[in-house]
Amino acid sequence: MKRLQQLLAGIVLSGLGTVVHADYTLNMPVGVTELSRETYGLHMMVIYICAAIGLVVFGAMFYSIYAFRKEKHPVPATFHENSKIEILWTIIPFLILIAMVYPATDLTIKHYDTENAEMTIKITGYQWRWRYDYVDEGFGFMSSLKADSNAARQIDSGISPRKVHNYLQAVDHPLVIPVNTKIRFLMTSADVIHAWWVPEFGWKRDAIPGFITDAWASIDKVGIYHGACAELCGRDHGFMPIVVDVRSKEDYQAWLAEKKLILEQDNAQADRVWSKNELMVKGKDIYLSACAGCHQPNGEGIKGSFPAIKASPVATGDKDSHIELVLEGKGAMTGFAEALSPVELAAVITYQRNAFENNSGDLVQPAKIKEWLEDLGYDE
Amino acid sequence: MVSVTNPIDDHEHHHGPAKGWMRWIVTTNHKDIGTLYLVFALAMLFVGGMFALTIRAELFRPGLQLVDPEFFNSLTTMHALIMVFGAVMPAFVGFANWMIPMMIGAPDMALPRMNNMSFWVLVFAGLLLLSTFFMEGGAPAAGWTLYPPLSIQGAHNIPFVVFSVHLLGISSIMGSINIIVTILNMRAPGMTLMKMPLFVWTWLITAFLLISVLPVFAAAVTMLLTDAHFGTSFFNAAGGGDPVLYQHLFWFFGHPEVYIIVLPSFGLVSTIVPTFSRKHLFGYSSMVYATGSIAFLSMIVWAHHQFTVGMPLAGELFFMYATLLIAVPTGVKVFNWIATMWQGSITLETPMLFSVGFIFLFTLGGFTGLMVAMAPADLQYHDSYFVVAHFHYTLVVGGTFPVFAATYYWLPKWTGHMYDENLAKLHFWLSFIGFNLTFMPQHFLGLAGMPRRIPDYAIQFADFNMMSSIGAFILGLSQLIFVYNIIKTIRSGDPVSDEVWEGAENMGLEWNLPSPPPYHTFQTPPDAYLIDKVTATEVTMR
């Protein structure tokens, strides 16, 4: 029934050439920020102006087709110019444009006003996930497509997308931010151009390698908001969703405290010796979220685009050159030195060297990675 | 009827077409070359259309069923490149070749050998571009805009793509020079600039646009090539360059490019609407000035494709204002077409149906154009399916509906046979319904948050995507009717009069030639009185 209604709505709207707001997500969301509400207002204003112009123009056109058809109007008139009316229909549209430009200019200026922010989040685009850094708190994390969506979206996976909760809209670690706080977002990229877009916030902004762009939002409703990368960024552009978890200020503070505690514990873990089993279990998780996008869950890569890990000279050869490649990147692959923690790096390298029948038996300990990071100058 | 061959000059008889298939390789005749361009464009329409249908088949339901995401990206990229450079632009050059000499009373194009060369260069450029599908790593997959760093990321195809863009550019520039030289030098006496049919005017302005912007595109892709293979850093921040610089260069070409596509179709519609309204074009001179203004404005609005790159505020505002200004001359055109129909005596043969369909749908595309021109609202629309819907409403409608209209309009003149009107009307209605079913739902998808260029989507977008895919198959398959109708017309259509359409002999020089026209026409220029008859001049002179 709902589908039928949508179809009917679609047909009616095609006929009218305009858009009404209904429950079938036909229209732009009003959103949860001042910017998104004003953007929605501007959007609706232009739609109404266009609808009015359309009524006049199409009215005149269809009236002509009806009233001046040959059977009814066999002898055509001979006029073919009229300076007055031509000047009139040049000036009137110009005046309409000026009326539209006023609110649009105000809103553009507002979009650009990123000053006096209460906190700053740095967003880095990677192929194909996001990294969120809490600049004021000194920590950050990666946010990748959730494993169940990732499994279902593989070609011939045999898993129906309809059975996956929030298919292609769920991530492992959402961005958590407080409500009613002016947040400045800084966007950049580690590889190619991405764009960070949450429709409910009212804007998108490109994340450009080597440059920093900015935008802001102050969200006035607690909730979970979805978005996606909006700039074509390669093979898995369609698989790097955004999830923002907006919490009350108290809940946010609690989350922050907990997050910091976990980080401290993780840091302590980096100094102890890990067993192979521990490394392999953690390594598999990291591999699936950080590596499988290109090198595939089965480690076989994609011929011509992404090298295989299985039986690869790197993963079965010299341990140090393997570590260096993962930390520093090579060619199209970005380095992971800053993207993953020492424990995660150690685990994923160990996993790559032992999974997929590579069976090198090598273990890479977090402490070893820490030494590498210090040597390479990543240690702050 | 005007005498087109001079019986005293028996030199004539030696100048028929060459025998056999070599005729098509070596021809320098504007009609033959026009036909070659049109056939090539039609073939490419189906190649690009197959890419589009594969895309829509993959998007029929959520989940990946048919193609790898990387191949999907190649399809979106090549669909655009082939449609823009292989189908739509050559189609307009085909019409220019066929019609400009016949419309201005010239015997041929001014530079016939270059004319042949520009066509064959185009064919090889197209094949070179398509050959990238068979390379390791596949065809370009960074979108037709070829934005770096993505476009040069480990791609083997870049040298081929760049070279083929150079060849396409050379072909277009040669074609443009030929058109400009022909129009400026070969008009029959009495065919003053302000008496030229509007199609000739729009092509003259389009040709200047092409010559102005194509070299910039050629330079930009050359810089891509050197960045990829010669260690330069034009677009690489790590070497002191800027990826956004490429976007500015690309869109300095890319935005005028959409007017290069749409100005000749304005010309076609301005030619066809008067014939079927039995009334001369309203506001001829304002149409010419509007075309000129659109061409000028199209060159100073490029960065509205980049409202989300974080330009300085002043840039954002300038490009918003300049873009909105284009609505004024475009509006003038739409109003003039409707004023031409006003108090006319209208019949709705297929050329008129496609023209009216164009005016209706293109205006809708213009409305969404106003919306995406609003910089702050574009921060929502940009790179979503709303934009996909917007530019298909302008470019598919602008690039194909007038081409179909013009084909049905002139095919009887070219072949001497009438097409099947019922089949043609069926073609129109299926195209119209299929088009709207494909692209109208994409507006809603974009507004609801679906980004463009994705091979798979979240469940809430499923229904509209399914509608869109069904529409795409209706639109795509109905083009087979078009091909069938053309073949049927050539083989067995009913003979037509020289005038073909009632009253058309007052609407253009070409309708005063025999149907089909002889291989060479207007070897002696038409009389001045004939030129005055087919223009509205005598009424204007007061």
PDB file of N, CA and C in Angstrom, chain A residues 3 6 14 26 28-29 43 47 57 64 68-70 73-74 76-77 80 86 89 97 100-101 105 108 112 127 153 167 169 193 197 199 202 204 206 213 230-232 234-235 237, chain B residues 64 68-70 73 142 150 153 247 278 283 286 308-309 311 316 321 324 335-336 338 342-346 371 374 376 379-383 440 444 447 452-453 456 460 463-464 502:
ATOM      1  N   ARG A   3       3.846   1.460  -1.012  1.00  0.00           N
ATOM      2  CA  ARG A   3       4.548   1.569  -2.270  1.00  0.00           C
ATOM      3  C   ARG A   3       3.640   2.192  -3.336  1.00  0.00           C
ATOM      4  N   GLN A   6       3.423   5.781  -2.804  1.00  0.00           N
ATOM      5  CA  GLN A   6       4.627   6.459  -3.287  1.00  0.00           C
ATOM      6  C   GLN A   6       4.581   6.633  -4.791  1.00  0.00           C
ATOM      7  N   SER A  14       5.272  14.280 -10.792  1.00  0.00           N
ATOM      8  CA  SER A  14       5.831  14.418 -12.141  1.00  0.00           C
ATOM      9  C   SER A  14       4.951  15.352 -12.939  1.00  0.00           C
ATOM     10  N   LEU A  26      10.127  12.402   0.092  1.00  0.00           N
ATOM     11  CA  LEU A  26      10.185  13.019  -1.219  1.00  0.00           C
ATOM     12  C   LEU A  26      11.024  14.276  -1.151  1.00  0.00           C
ATOM     13  N   MET A  28      13.688  17.236   0.955  1.00  0.00           N
ATOM     14  CA  MET A  28      14.865  17.440   1.777  1.00  0.00           C
ATOM     15  C   MET A  28      14.455  17.405   3.258  1.00  0.00           C
ATOM     16  N   PRO A  29      15.266  16.801   4.140  1.00  0.00           N
ATOM     17  CA  PRO A  29      14.917  16.841   5.558  1.00  0.00           C
ATOM     18  C   PRO A  29      15.022  18.266   6.108  1.00  0.00           C
ATOM     19  N   HIS A  43      15.153  26.373   0.151  1.00  0.00           N
ATOM     20  CA  HIS A  43      14.784  25.344  -0.824  1.00  0.00           C
ATOM     21  C   HIS A  43      13.279  25.425  -1.139  1.00  0.00           C
ATOM     22  N   ILE A  47      11.277  26.533  -4.624  1.00  0.00           N
ATOM     23  CA  ILE A  47      10.303  25.617  -5.236  1.00  0.00           C
ATOM     24  C   ILE A  47       8.985  26.348  -5.484  1.00  0.00           C
ATOM     25  N   VAL A  57       3.985  29.827 -17.282  1.00  0.00           N
ATOM     26  CA  VAL A  57       4.633  29.473 -18.543  1.00  0.00           C
ATOM     27  C   VAL A  57       3.964  28.256 -19.181  1.00  0.00           C
ATOM     28  N   SER A  64      -1.940  27.515 -25.609  1.00  0.00           N
ATOM     29  CA  SER A  64      -1.667  27.720 -27.039  1.00  0.00           C
ATOM     30  C   SER A  64      -1.913  26.454 -27.842  1.00  0.00           C
ATOM     31  N   PHE A  68      -4.949  27.295 -30.037  1.00  0.00           N
ATOM     32  CA  PHE A  68      -4.471  27.722 -31.350  1.00  0.00           C
ATOM     33  C   PHE A  68      -4.115  26.529 -32.225  1.00  0.00           C
ATOM     34  N   ARG A  69      -4.747  25.386 -31.946  1.00  0.00           N
ATOM     35  CA  ARG A  69      -4.514  24.247 -32.844  1.00  0.00           C
ATOM     36  C   ARG A  69      -5.181  24.550 -34.174  1.00  0.00           C
ATOM     37  N   LYS A  70      -4.672  23.878 -35.188  1.00  0.00           N
ATOM     38  CA  LYS A  70      -5.053  24.268 -36.546  1.00  0.00           C
ATOM     39  C   LYS A  70      -6.549  24.170 -36.788  1.00  0.00           C
ATOM     40  N   HIS A  73      -7.977  27.240 -35.093  1.00  0.00           N
ATOM     41  CA  HIS A  73      -7.376  28.542 -35.385  1.00  0.00           C
ATOM     42  C   HIS A  73      -6.595  28.415 -36.686  1.00  0.00           C
ATOM     43  N   PRO A  74      -7.306  28.282 -37.807  1.00  0.00           N
ATOM     44  CA  PRO A  74      -6.630  27.928 -39.064  1.00  0.00           C
ATOM     45  C   PRO A  74      -5.734  29.026 -39.618  1.00  0.00           C
ATOM     46  N   PRO A  76      -3.007  31.693 -38.928  1.00  0.00           N
ATOM     47  CA  PRO A  76      -2.102  32.196 -37.885  1.00  0.00           C
ATOM     48  C   PRO A  76      -1.971  33.720 -37.927  1.00  0.00           C
ATOM     49  N   ALA A  77      -1.687  34.302 -36.773  1.00  0.00           N
ATOM     50  CA  ALA A  77      -1.362  35.728 -36.741  1.00  0.00           C
ATOM     51  C   ALA A  77       0.002  35.928 -37.387  1.00  0.00           C
ATOM     52  N   HIS A  80       5.580  39.085 -35.009  1.00  0.00           N
ATOM     53  CA  HIS A  80       6.717  38.300 -34.538  1.00  0.00           C
ATOM     54  C   HIS A  80       7.685  39.115 -33.705  1.00  0.00           C
ATOM     55  N   GLU A  86       8.903  42.138 -24.609  1.00  0.00           N
ATOM     56  CA  GLU A  86      10.219  41.494 -24.515  1.00  0.00           C
ATOM     57  C   GLU A  86      11.068  42.123 -23.413  1.00  0.00           C
ATOM     58  N   TRP A  89       9.576  40.877 -20.026  1.00  0.00           N
ATOM     59  CA  TRP A  89       9.930  39.540 -19.547  1.00  0.00           C
ATOM     60  C   TRP A  89      11.428  39.316 -19.454  1.00  0.00           C
ATOM     61  N   LEU A  97      14.974  37.223  -9.344  1.00  0.00           N
ATOM     62  CA  LEU A  97      16.282  36.713  -8.926  1.00  0.00           C
ATOM     63  C   LEU A  97      16.832  37.524  -7.759  1.00  0.00           C
ATOM     64  N   MET A 100      15.383  36.472  -4.642  1.00  0.00           N
ATOM     65  CA  MET A 100      15.881  35.181  -4.156  1.00  0.00           C
ATOM     66  C   MET A 100      17.279  35.284  -3.557  1.00  0.00           C
ATOM     67  N   VAL A 101      18.048  36.230  -4.097  1.00  0.00           N
ATOM     68  CA  VAL A 101      19.456  36.311  -3.726  1.00  0.00           C
ATOM     69  C   VAL A 101      19.649  36.819  -2.292  1.00  0.00           C
ATOM     70  N   THR A 105      22.172  34.972   0.193  1.00  0.00           N
ATOM     71  CA  THR A 105      23.442  35.578   0.596  1.00  0.00           C
ATOM     72  C   THR A 105      23.608  35.506   2.115  1.00  0.00           C
ATOM     73  N   THR A 108      24.484  32.001   3.112  1.00  0.00           N
ATOM     74  CA  THR A 108      25.861  31.624   2.753  1.00  0.00           C
ATOM     75  C   THR A 108      26.829  32.179   3.797  1.00  0.00           C
ATOM     76  N   TYR A 112      29.444  30.150   6.494  1.00  0.00           N
ATOM     77  CA  TYR A 112      30.891  30.357   6.556  1.00  0.00           C
ATOM     78  C   TYR A 112      31.372  30.798   7.943  1.00  0.00           C
ATOM     79  N   GLN A 127      40.421   6.040   1.970  1.00  0.00           N
ATOM     80  CA  GLN A 127      39.745   5.067   1.125  1.00  0.00           C
ATOM     81  C   GLN A 127      39.591   3.799   1.948  1.00  0.00           C
ATOM     82  N   ARG A 153      27.315  -6.873   1.357  1.00  0.00           N
ATOM     83  CA  ARG A 153      27.432  -6.084   0.138  1.00  0.00           C
ATOM     84  C   ARG A 153      28.400  -6.677  -0.883  1.00  0.00           C
ATOM     85  N   TYR A 167      21.287  -1.555   6.674  1.00  0.00           N
ATOM     86  CA  TYR A 167      22.216  -1.939   5.609  1.00  0.00           C
ATOM     87  C   TYR A 167      22.915  -0.708   5.013  1.00  0.00           C
ATOM     88  N   GLN A 169      24.302   1.608   6.367  1.00  0.00           N
ATOM     89  CA  GLN A 169      24.161   2.846   7.131  1.00  0.00           C
ATOM     90  C   GLN A 169      24.700   2.698   8.541  1.00  0.00           C
ATOM     91  N   ILE A 193      40.014  12.901  -2.869  1.00  0.00           N
ATOM     92  CA  ILE A 193      39.005  13.810  -2.336  1.00  0.00           C
ATOM     93  C   ILE A 193      37.766  13.033  -1.900  1.00  0.00           C
ATOM     94  N   TRP A 197      29.007  14.316   4.380  1.00  0.00           N
ATOM     95  CA  TRP A 197      27.639  14.821   4.224  1.00  0.00           C
ATOM     96  C   TRP A 197      26.674  14.112   5.175  1.00  0.00           C
ATOM     97  N   PRO A 199      22.810  14.839   5.755  1.00  0.00           N
ATOM     98  CA  PRO A 199      21.724  15.720   5.304  1.00  0.00           C
ATOM     99  C   PRO A 199      21.016  16.455   6.442  1.00  0.00           C
ATOM    100  N   GLY A 202      22.500  19.813   7.200  1.00  0.00           N
ATOM    101  CA  GLY A 202      22.256  20.890   6.244  1.00  0.00           C
ATOM    102  C   GLY A 202      23.394  21.219   5.297  1.00  0.00           C
ATOM    103  N   LYS A 204      27.275  19.677   3.092  1.00  0.00           N
ATOM    104  CA  LYS A 204      28.385  18.749   2.913  1.00  0.00           C
ATOM    105  C   LYS A 204      29.620  19.580   2.620  1.00  0.00           C
ATOM    106  N   ASP A 206      33.817  19.180   1.127  1.00  0.00           N
ATOM    107  CA  ASP A 206      34.837  18.295   0.569  1.00  0.00           C
ATOM    108  C   ASP A 206      36.009  18.139   1.531  1.00  0.00           C
ATOM    109  N   THR A 213      39.428  22.114   4.982  1.00  0.00           N
ATOM    110  CA  THR A 213      38.220  22.922   4.800  1.00  0.00           C
ATOM    111  C   THR A 213      37.441  22.872   6.101  1.00  0.00           C
ATOM    112  N   ALA A 230      30.143  11.848  -0.202  1.00  0.00           N
ATOM    113  CA  ALA A 230      29.411  12.370  -1.358  1.00  0.00           C
ATOM    114  C   ALA A 230      30.312  12.694  -2.536  1.00  0.00           C
ATOM    115  N   GLU A 231      31.610  12.398  -2.436  1.00  0.00           N
ATOM    116  CA  GLU A 231      32.475  12.665  -3.584  1.00  0.00           C
ATOM    117  C   GLU A 231      33.099  11.345  -4.006  1.00  0.00           C
ATOM    118  N   LEU A 232      32.958  11.020  -5.297  1.00  0.00           N
ATOM    119  CA  LEU A 232      33.494   9.751  -5.794  1.00  0.00           C
ATOM    120  C   LEU A 232      34.957   9.598  -5.395  1.00  0.00           C
ATOM    121  N   GLY A 234      36.654   6.356  -5.468  1.00  0.00           N
ATOM    122  CA  GLY A 234      37.227   5.068  -5.835  1.00  0.00           C
ATOM    123  C   GLY A 234      36.237   3.935  -5.655  1.00  0.00           C
ATOM    124  N   ARG A 235      36.785   2.728  -5.681  1.00  0.00           N
ATOM    125  CA  ARG A 235      35.970   1.521  -5.761  1.00  0.00           C
ATOM    126  C   ARG A 235      34.863   1.473  -4.714  1.00  0.00           C
ATOM    127  N   HIS A 237      33.512   3.825  -2.789  1.00  0.00           N
ATOM    128  CA  HIS A 237      32.903   5.106  -2.455  1.00  0.00           C
ATOM    129  C   HIS A 237      31.510   4.931  -1.843  1.00  0.00           C
TER     130      HIS A 237
ATOM    131  N   LEU B  64      24.796  -5.917  -4.336  1.00  0.00           N
ATOM    132  CA  LEU B  64      25.519  -5.970  -5.614  1.00  0.00           C
ATOM    133  C   LEU B  64      25.172  -7.276  -6.314  1.00  0.00           C
ATOM    134  N   ASP B  68      31.277  -5.488 -10.463  1.00  0.00           N
ATOM    135  CA  ASP B  68      32.179  -5.053  -9.406  1.00  0.00           C
ATOM    136  C   ASP B  68      32.080  -3.536  -9.265  1.00  0.00           C
ATOM    137  N   PRO B  69      32.202  -2.992  -8.036  1.00  0.00           N
ATOM    138  CA  PRO B  69      32.084  -1.547  -7.864  1.00  0.00           C
ATOM    139  C   PRO B  69      33.044  -0.739  -8.739  1.00  0.00           C
ATOM    140  N   GLU B  70      34.260  -1.264  -8.950  1.00  0.00           N
ATOM    141  CA  GLU B  70      35.220  -0.522  -9.773  1.00  0.00           C
ATOM    142  C   GLU B  70      34.733  -0.453 -11.220  1.00  0.00           C
ATOM    143  N   ASN B  73      32.063   2.068 -11.531  1.00  0.00           N
ATOM    144  CA  ASN B  73      32.597   3.428 -11.677  1.00  0.00           C
ATOM    145  C   ASN B  73      33.071   3.694 -13.100  1.00  0.00           C
ATOM    146  N   ALA B 142      37.071   7.454 -12.528  1.00  0.00           N
ATOM    147  CA  ALA B 142      37.053   8.560 -11.568  1.00  0.00           C
ATOM    148  C   ALA B 142      35.949   9.551 -11.893  1.00  0.00           C
ATOM    149  N   LEU B 150      42.237  11.002  -7.584  1.00  0.00           N
ATOM    150  CA  LEU B 150      41.653   9.689  -7.881  1.00  0.00           C
ATOM    151  C   LEU B 150      41.947   9.230  -9.305  1.00  0.00           C
ATOM    152  N   GLN B 153      45.298   7.713  -9.760  1.00  0.00           N
ATOM    153  CA  GLN B 153      45.724   6.770  -8.737  1.00  0.00           C
ATOM    154  C   GLN B 153      45.930   5.397  -9.362  1.00  0.00           C
ATOM    155  N   GLN B 247      39.971  21.210 -10.745  1.00  0.00           N
ATOM    156  CA  GLN B 247      38.518  21.392 -10.841  1.00  0.00           C
ATOM    157  C   GLN B 247      38.179  22.723 -11.494  1.00  0.00           C
ATOM    158  N   ARG B 278       3.093  27.600 -37.879  1.00  0.00           N
ATOM    159  CA  ARG B 278       2.776  28.363 -39.109  1.00  0.00           C
ATOM    160  C   ARG B 278       2.888  29.866 -38.869  1.00  0.00           C
ATOM    161  N   GLY B 283      10.475  37.330 -31.789  1.00  0.00           N
ATOM    162  CA  GLY B 283      11.645  37.931 -31.149  1.00  0.00           C
ATOM    163  C   GLY B 283      12.965  37.399 -31.672  1.00  0.00           C
ATOM    164  N   SER B 286      16.051  39.189 -30.301  1.00  0.00           N
ATOM    165  CA  SER B 286      16.312  38.926 -28.879  1.00  0.00           C
ATOM    166  C   SER B 286      16.794  37.483 -28.687  1.00  0.00           C
ATOM    167  N   THR B 308      31.079  23.155  -2.778  1.00  0.00           N
ATOM    168  CA  THR B 308      31.437  22.475  -1.525  1.00  0.00           C
ATOM    169  C   THR B 308      32.942  22.364  -1.295  1.00  0.00           C
ATOM    170  N   VAL B 309      33.763  22.962  -2.185  1.00  0.00           N
ATOM    171  CA  VAL B 309      35.216  22.785  -1.987  1.00  0.00           C
ATOM    172  C   VAL B 309      35.795  23.732  -0.952  1.00  0.00           C
ATOM    173  N   MET B 311      35.509  27.284  -1.090  1.00  0.00           N
ATOM    174  CA  MET B 311      36.009  28.524  -1.717  1.00  0.00           C
ATOM    175  C   MET B 311      35.896  29.670  -0.720  1.00  0.00           C
ATOM    176  N   GLU B 316      32.198  32.195  -3.558  1.00  0.00           N
ATOM    177  CA  GLU B 316      30.920  31.476  -3.457  1.00  0.00           C
ATOM    178  C   GLU B 316      29.771  32.388  -3.903  1.00  0.00           C
ATOM    179  N   TYR B 321      25.699  34.461  -7.940  1.00  0.00           N
ATOM    180  CA  TYR B 321      25.014  35.554  -8.643  1.00  0.00           C
ATOM    181  C   TYR B 321      25.114  35.378 -10.158  1.00  0.00           C
ATOM    182  N   LEU B 324      22.876  32.605 -11.453  1.00  0.00           N
ATOM    183  CA  LEU B 324      21.447  32.943 -11.477  1.00  0.00           C
ATOM    184  C   LEU B 324      21.120  33.829 -12.680  1.00  0.00           C
ATOM    185  N   PHE B 335      10.125  32.106 -23.276  1.00  0.00           N
ATOM    186  CA  PHE B 335       8.981  32.989 -23.520  1.00  0.00           C
ATOM    187  C   PHE B 335       8.790  33.212 -25.020  1.00  0.00           C
ATOM    188  N   ASN B 336       9.897  33.374 -25.745  1.00  0.00           N
ATOM    189  CA  ASN B 336       9.793  33.601 -27.187  1.00  0.00           C
ATOM    190  C   ASN B 336       9.194  32.401 -27.915  1.00  0.00           C
ATOM    191  N   ILE B 338       7.101  30.295 -26.690  1.00  0.00           N
ATOM    192  CA  ILE B 338       5.666  30.237 -26.402  1.00  0.00           C
ATOM    193  C   ILE B 338       4.940  31.361 -27.149  1.00  0.00           C
ATOM    194  N   TRP B 342       1.831  31.248 -29.711  1.00  0.00           N
ATOM    195  CA  TRP B 342       0.647  32.046 -29.371  1.00  0.00           C
ATOM    196  C   TRP B 342      -0.007  32.579 -30.644  1.00  0.00           C
ATOM    197  N   GLN B 343      -1.289  32.285 -30.812  1.00  0.00           N
ATOM    198  CA  GLN B 343      -2.061  32.701 -31.990  1.00  0.00           C
ATOM    199  C   GLN B 343      -1.484  32.158 -33.290  1.00  0.00           C
ATOM    200  N   GLY B 344      -0.735  31.058 -33.188  1.00  0.00           N
ATOM    201  CA  GLY B 344      -0.311  30.378 -34.401  1.00  0.00           C
ATOM    202  C   GLY B 344      -1.425  29.457 -34.873  1.00  0.00           C
ATOM    203  N   SER B 345      -1.019  28.541 -35.729  1.00  0.00           N
ATOM    204  CA  SER B 345      -1.991  27.554 -36.195  1.00  0.00           C
ATOM    205  C   SER B 345      -1.280  26.218 -36.067  1.00  0.00           C
ATOM    206  N   ILE B 346      -1.465  25.600 -34.883  1.00  0.00           N
ATOM    207  CA  ILE B 346      -0.520  24.560 -34.445  1.00  0.00           C
ATOM    208  C   ILE B 346      -0.978  23.163 -34.834  1.00  0.00           C
ATOM    209  N   MET B 371      17.521  26.058  -8.428  1.00  0.00           N
ATOM    210  CA  MET B 371      17.699  25.555  -7.061  1.00  0.00           C
ATOM    211  C   MET B 371      19.170  25.257  -6.783  1.00  0.00           C
ATOM    212  N   MET B 374      21.599  28.096  -6.025  1.00  0.00           N
ATOM    213  CA  MET B 374      21.598  28.755  -4.712  1.00  0.00           C
ATOM    214  C   MET B 374      22.681  28.111  -3.855  1.00  0.00           C
ATOM    215  N   PRO B 376      23.973  28.100  -0.791  1.00  0.00           N
ATOM    216  CA  PRO B 376      23.792  27.402   0.491  1.00  0.00           C
ATOM    217  C   PRO B 376      22.916  26.155   0.366  1.00  0.00           C
ATOM    218  N   LEU B 379      24.744  23.095  -0.956  1.00  0.00           N
ATOM    219  CA  LEU B 379      25.525  22.295  -0.003  1.00  0.00           C
ATOM    220  C   LEU B 379      24.745  21.024   0.343  1.00  0.00           C
ATOM    221  N   GLN B 380      23.426  21.036   0.160  1.00  0.00           N
ATOM    222  CA  GLN B 380      22.640  19.804   0.292  1.00  0.00           C
ATOM    223  C   GLN B 380      22.556  19.036  -1.037  1.00  0.00           C
ATOM    224  N   TYR B 381      22.227  19.752  -2.139  1.00  0.00           N
ATOM    225  CA  TYR B 381      21.987  19.055  -3.414  1.00  0.00           C
ATOM    226  C   TYR B 381      23.249  18.439  -4.003  1.00  0.00           C
ATOM    227  N   HIS B 382      24.385  19.124  -3.814  1.00  0.00           N
ATOM    228  CA  HIS B 382      25.614  18.776  -4.527  1.00  0.00           C
ATOM    229  C   HIS B 382      25.953  17.291  -4.419  1.00  0.00           C
ATOM    230  N   ASP B 383      26.351  16.702  -5.568  1.00  0.00           N
ATOM    231  CA  ASP B 383      26.778  15.303  -5.606  1.00  0.00           C
ATOM    232  C   ASP B 383      25.739  14.324  -5.065  1.00  0.00           C
ATOM    233  N   MET B 440      12.478  11.592 -12.761  1.00  0.00           N
ATOM    234  CA  MET B 440      11.711  12.296 -11.728  1.00  0.00           C
ATOM    235  C   MET B 440      11.977  11.711 -10.333  1.00  0.00           C
ATOM    236  N   PHE B 444      13.776  12.896  -5.805  1.00  0.00           N
ATOM    237  CA  PHE B 444      13.396  12.550  -4.426  1.00  0.00           C
ATOM    238  C   PHE B 444      14.518  11.783  -3.745  1.00  0.00           C
ATOM    239  N   LEU B 447      17.156  14.304  -2.658  1.00  0.00           N
ATOM    240  CA  LEU B 447      16.739  15.113  -1.510  1.00  0.00           C
ATOM    241  C   LEU B 447      16.728  14.276  -0.238  1.00  0.00           C
ATOM    242  N   ARG B 452      25.384  10.434  -5.415  1.00  0.00           N
ATOM    243  CA  ARG B 452      25.494   9.891  -6.763  1.00  0.00           C
ATOM    244  C   ARG B 452      26.712   8.976  -6.876  1.00  0.00           C
ATOM    245  N   ARG B 453      26.802   8.274  -7.990  1.00  0.00           N
ATOM    246  CA  ARG B 453      27.941   7.409  -8.306  1.00  0.00           C
ATOM    247  C   ARG B 453      28.183   6.328  -7.270  1.00  0.00           C
ATOM    248  N   ASP B 456      25.477   0.710  -4.907  1.00  0.00           N
ATOM    249  CA  ASP B 456      24.586   0.018  -3.980  1.00  0.00           C
ATOM    250  C   ASP B 456      24.077   1.068  -2.997  1.00  0.00           C
ATOM    251  N   GLN B 460      16.109   2.210   2.227  1.00  0.00           N
ATOM    252  CA  GLN B 460      15.008   3.177   2.054  1.00  0.00           C
ATOM    253  C   GLN B 460      14.979   3.801   0.655  1.00  0.00           C
ATOM    254  N   ASP B 463      12.643   1.666  -3.490  1.00  0.00           N
ATOM    255  CA  ASP B 463      11.467   1.768  -4.369  1.00  0.00           C
ATOM    256  C   ASP B 463      11.688   2.741  -5.518  1.00  0.00           C
ATOM    257  N   PHE B 464      12.199   3.914  -5.187  1.00  0.00           N
ATOM    258  CA  PHE B 464      12.399   4.900  -6.253  1.00  0.00           C
ATOM    259  C   PHE B 464      13.462   4.438  -7.249  1.00  0.00           C
ATOM    260  N   GLU B 502       3.514  21.676 -44.512  1.00  0.00           N
ATOM    261  CA  GLU B 502       2.658  22.741 -45.019  1.00  0.00           C
ATOM    262  C   GLU B 502       3.252  24.115 -44.695  1.00  0.00           C
TER     263      GLU B 502
END
